[in-house]
Short mmCIF file of C-alpha atoms in Angstrom, two decimals:
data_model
loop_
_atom_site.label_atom_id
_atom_site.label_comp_id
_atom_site.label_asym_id
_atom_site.label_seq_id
_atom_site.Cartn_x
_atom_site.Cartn_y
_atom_site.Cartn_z
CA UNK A 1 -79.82 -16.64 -13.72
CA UNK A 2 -80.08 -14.66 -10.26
CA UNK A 3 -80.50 -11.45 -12.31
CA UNK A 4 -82.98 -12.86 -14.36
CA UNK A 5 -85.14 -13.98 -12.14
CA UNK A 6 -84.76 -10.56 -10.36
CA UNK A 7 -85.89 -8.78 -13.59
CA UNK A 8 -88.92 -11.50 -14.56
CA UNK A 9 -89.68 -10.54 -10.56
CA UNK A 10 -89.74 -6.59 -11.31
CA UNK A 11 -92.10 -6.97 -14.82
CA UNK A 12 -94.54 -9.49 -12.67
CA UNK A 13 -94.91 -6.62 -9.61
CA UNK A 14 -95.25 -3.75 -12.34
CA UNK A 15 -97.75 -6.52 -14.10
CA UNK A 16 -99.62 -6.90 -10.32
CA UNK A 17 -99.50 -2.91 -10.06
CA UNK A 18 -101.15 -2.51 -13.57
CA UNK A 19 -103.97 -4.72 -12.84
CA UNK A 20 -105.06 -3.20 -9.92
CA UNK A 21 -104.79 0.39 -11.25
CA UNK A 22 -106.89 -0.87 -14.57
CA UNK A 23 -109.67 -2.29 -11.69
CA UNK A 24 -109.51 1.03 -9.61
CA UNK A 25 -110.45 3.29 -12.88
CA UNK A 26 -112.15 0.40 -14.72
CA UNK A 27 -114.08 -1.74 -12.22
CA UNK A 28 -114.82 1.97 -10.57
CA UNK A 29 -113.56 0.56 -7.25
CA UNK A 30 -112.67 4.42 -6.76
CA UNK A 31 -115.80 4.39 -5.32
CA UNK A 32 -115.75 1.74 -3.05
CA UNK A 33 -114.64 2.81 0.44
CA UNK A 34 -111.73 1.58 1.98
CA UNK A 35 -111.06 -1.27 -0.99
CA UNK A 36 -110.46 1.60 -3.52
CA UNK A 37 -107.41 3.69 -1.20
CA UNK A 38 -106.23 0.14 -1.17
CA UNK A 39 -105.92 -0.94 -4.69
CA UNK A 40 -104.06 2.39 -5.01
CA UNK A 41 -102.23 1.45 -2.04
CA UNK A 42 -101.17 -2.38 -3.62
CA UNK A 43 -100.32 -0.18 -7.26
CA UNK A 44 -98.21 1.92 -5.39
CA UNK A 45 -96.42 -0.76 -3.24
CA UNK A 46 -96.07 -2.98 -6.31
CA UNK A 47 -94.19 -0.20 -8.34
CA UNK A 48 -91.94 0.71 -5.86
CA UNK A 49 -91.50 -3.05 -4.64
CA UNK A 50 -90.49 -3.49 -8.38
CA UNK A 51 -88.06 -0.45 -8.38
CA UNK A 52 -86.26 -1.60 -5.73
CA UNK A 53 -85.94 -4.92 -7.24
CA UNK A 54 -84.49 -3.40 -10.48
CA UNK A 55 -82.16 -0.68 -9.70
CA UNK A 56 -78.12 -1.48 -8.18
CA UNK A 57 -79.27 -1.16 -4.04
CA UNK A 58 -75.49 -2.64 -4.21
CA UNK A 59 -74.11 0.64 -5.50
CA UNK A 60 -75.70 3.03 -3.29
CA UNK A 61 -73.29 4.57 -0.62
CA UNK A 62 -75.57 3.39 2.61
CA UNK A 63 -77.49 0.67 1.25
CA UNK A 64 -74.84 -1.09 -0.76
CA UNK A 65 -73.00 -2.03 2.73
CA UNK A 66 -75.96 -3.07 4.56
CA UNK A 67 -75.87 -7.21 4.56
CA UNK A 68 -77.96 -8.39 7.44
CA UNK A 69 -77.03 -12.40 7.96
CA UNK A 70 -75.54 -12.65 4.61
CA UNK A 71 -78.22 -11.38 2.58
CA UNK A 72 -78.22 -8.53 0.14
CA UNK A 73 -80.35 -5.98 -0.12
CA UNK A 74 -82.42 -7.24 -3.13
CA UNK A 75 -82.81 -10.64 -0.81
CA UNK A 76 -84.80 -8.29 1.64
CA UNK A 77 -86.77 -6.53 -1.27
CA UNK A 78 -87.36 -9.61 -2.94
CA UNK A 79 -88.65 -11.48 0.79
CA UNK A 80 -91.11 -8.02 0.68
CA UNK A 81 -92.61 -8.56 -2.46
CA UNK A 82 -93.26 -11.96 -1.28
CA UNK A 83 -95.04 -11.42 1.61
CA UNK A 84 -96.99 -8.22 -0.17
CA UNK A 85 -97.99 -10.70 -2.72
CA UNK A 86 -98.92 -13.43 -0.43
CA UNK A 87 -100.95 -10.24 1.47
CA UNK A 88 -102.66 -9.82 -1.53
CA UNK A 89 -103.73 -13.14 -2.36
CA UNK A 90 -104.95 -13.51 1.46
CA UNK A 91 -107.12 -10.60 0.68
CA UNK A 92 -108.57 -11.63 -2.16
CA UNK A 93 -109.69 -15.24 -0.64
CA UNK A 94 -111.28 -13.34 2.41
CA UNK A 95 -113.15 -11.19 0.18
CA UNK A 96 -114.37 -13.72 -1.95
CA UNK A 97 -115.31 -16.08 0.77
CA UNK A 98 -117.07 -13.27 2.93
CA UNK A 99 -116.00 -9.96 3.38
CA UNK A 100 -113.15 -7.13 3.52
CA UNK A 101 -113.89 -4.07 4.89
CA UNK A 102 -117.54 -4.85 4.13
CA UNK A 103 -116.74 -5.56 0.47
CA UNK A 104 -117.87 -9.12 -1.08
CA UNK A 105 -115.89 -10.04 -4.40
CA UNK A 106 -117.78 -12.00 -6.81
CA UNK A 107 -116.62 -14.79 -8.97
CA UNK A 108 -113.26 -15.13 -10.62
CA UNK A 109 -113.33 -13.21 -13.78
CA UNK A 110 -110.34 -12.73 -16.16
CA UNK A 111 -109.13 -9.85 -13.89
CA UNK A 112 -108.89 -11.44 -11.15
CA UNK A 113 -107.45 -15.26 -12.77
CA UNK A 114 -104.87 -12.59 -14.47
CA UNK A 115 -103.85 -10.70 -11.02
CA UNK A 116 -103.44 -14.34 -9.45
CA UNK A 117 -101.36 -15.60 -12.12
CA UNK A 118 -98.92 -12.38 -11.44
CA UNK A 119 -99.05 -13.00 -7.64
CA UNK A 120 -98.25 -16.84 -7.88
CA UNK A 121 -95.47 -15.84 -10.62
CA UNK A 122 -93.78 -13.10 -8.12
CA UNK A 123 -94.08 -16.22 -4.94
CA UNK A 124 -92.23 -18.37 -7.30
CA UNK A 125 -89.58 -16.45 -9.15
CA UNK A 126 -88.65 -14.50 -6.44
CA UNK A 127 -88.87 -17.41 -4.26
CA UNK A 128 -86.20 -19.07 -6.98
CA UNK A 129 -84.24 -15.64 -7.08
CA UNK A 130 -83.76 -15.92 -2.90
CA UNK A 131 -82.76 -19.07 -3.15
CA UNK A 132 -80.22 -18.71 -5.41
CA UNK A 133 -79.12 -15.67 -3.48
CA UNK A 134 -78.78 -17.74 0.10
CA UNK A 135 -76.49 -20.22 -1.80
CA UNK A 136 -74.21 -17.68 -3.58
CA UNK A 137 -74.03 -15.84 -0.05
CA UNK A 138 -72.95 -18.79 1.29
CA UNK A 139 -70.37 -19.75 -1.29
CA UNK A 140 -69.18 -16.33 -0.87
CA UNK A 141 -65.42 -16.62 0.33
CA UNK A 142 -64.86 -14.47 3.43
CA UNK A 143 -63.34 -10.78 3.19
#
């Protein structure tokens, strides 16, 4: 189940990533300054947020031994993904009730409904996935 939710987690960030690279060419927020860079910005964190999530950190030589207060790797990439999600969501609701970077977002079309569904999908599964996580690192049995 902790793998699953993992994977669901990685196809929701490459879903976030998508979205906001369709809205950069799409939209044309290319040419909006400042809010473009940073929908290129949230596709690129989103992919490699979702890389990280889906390739063995436990087999790599340095990063497979790092475990910080019990937690594995993914646990930290998965908290990440979180908290970029949650960032994005945060910007959104500023823009839409006034403005970011002098940019004012206008109504909630399918887009945007779509990109929150994606970003409330990552808080949850991944949320579910850490959980899990905390209580199999605490079931662990000692080395």
């Amino acid at each position: 189940m902790r793998d699953t939710l993992r994977h669901v987690g990685v196809l929701l960030l490459f879903g976030i990533g998508a979205v906001h690279l369709y809205v950069y060419f799409a939209d044309h927020y290319s040419v909006i300054p400042i809010i473009g860079p940073l929908f290129l910005v949230n596709f690129a964190g989103a992919v490699l947020l979702g890389l990280l999530l889906a390739i063995p950190l436990e087999s790599l030589p340095l990063v497979g031994s790092i475990t910080v207060a019990g937690r594995t790797p993914h646990a930290f990439v998965a908290l990440g993904a979180i908290l970029f999600a949650l960032g994005t969501i945060i910007g959104l609701l500023i823009s839409e009730a006034g403005t970011l970077f002098g940019f004012h977002e206008y109504g909630y079309r399918t887009v945007i409904v779509l990109t929150l569904g994606l970003e409330f999908a990552v808080i949850v599964v991944l949320g579910g996935f850490l959980a899990l996580e905390t209580r199999r690192m605490r079931t662990r049995p000692a080395r």
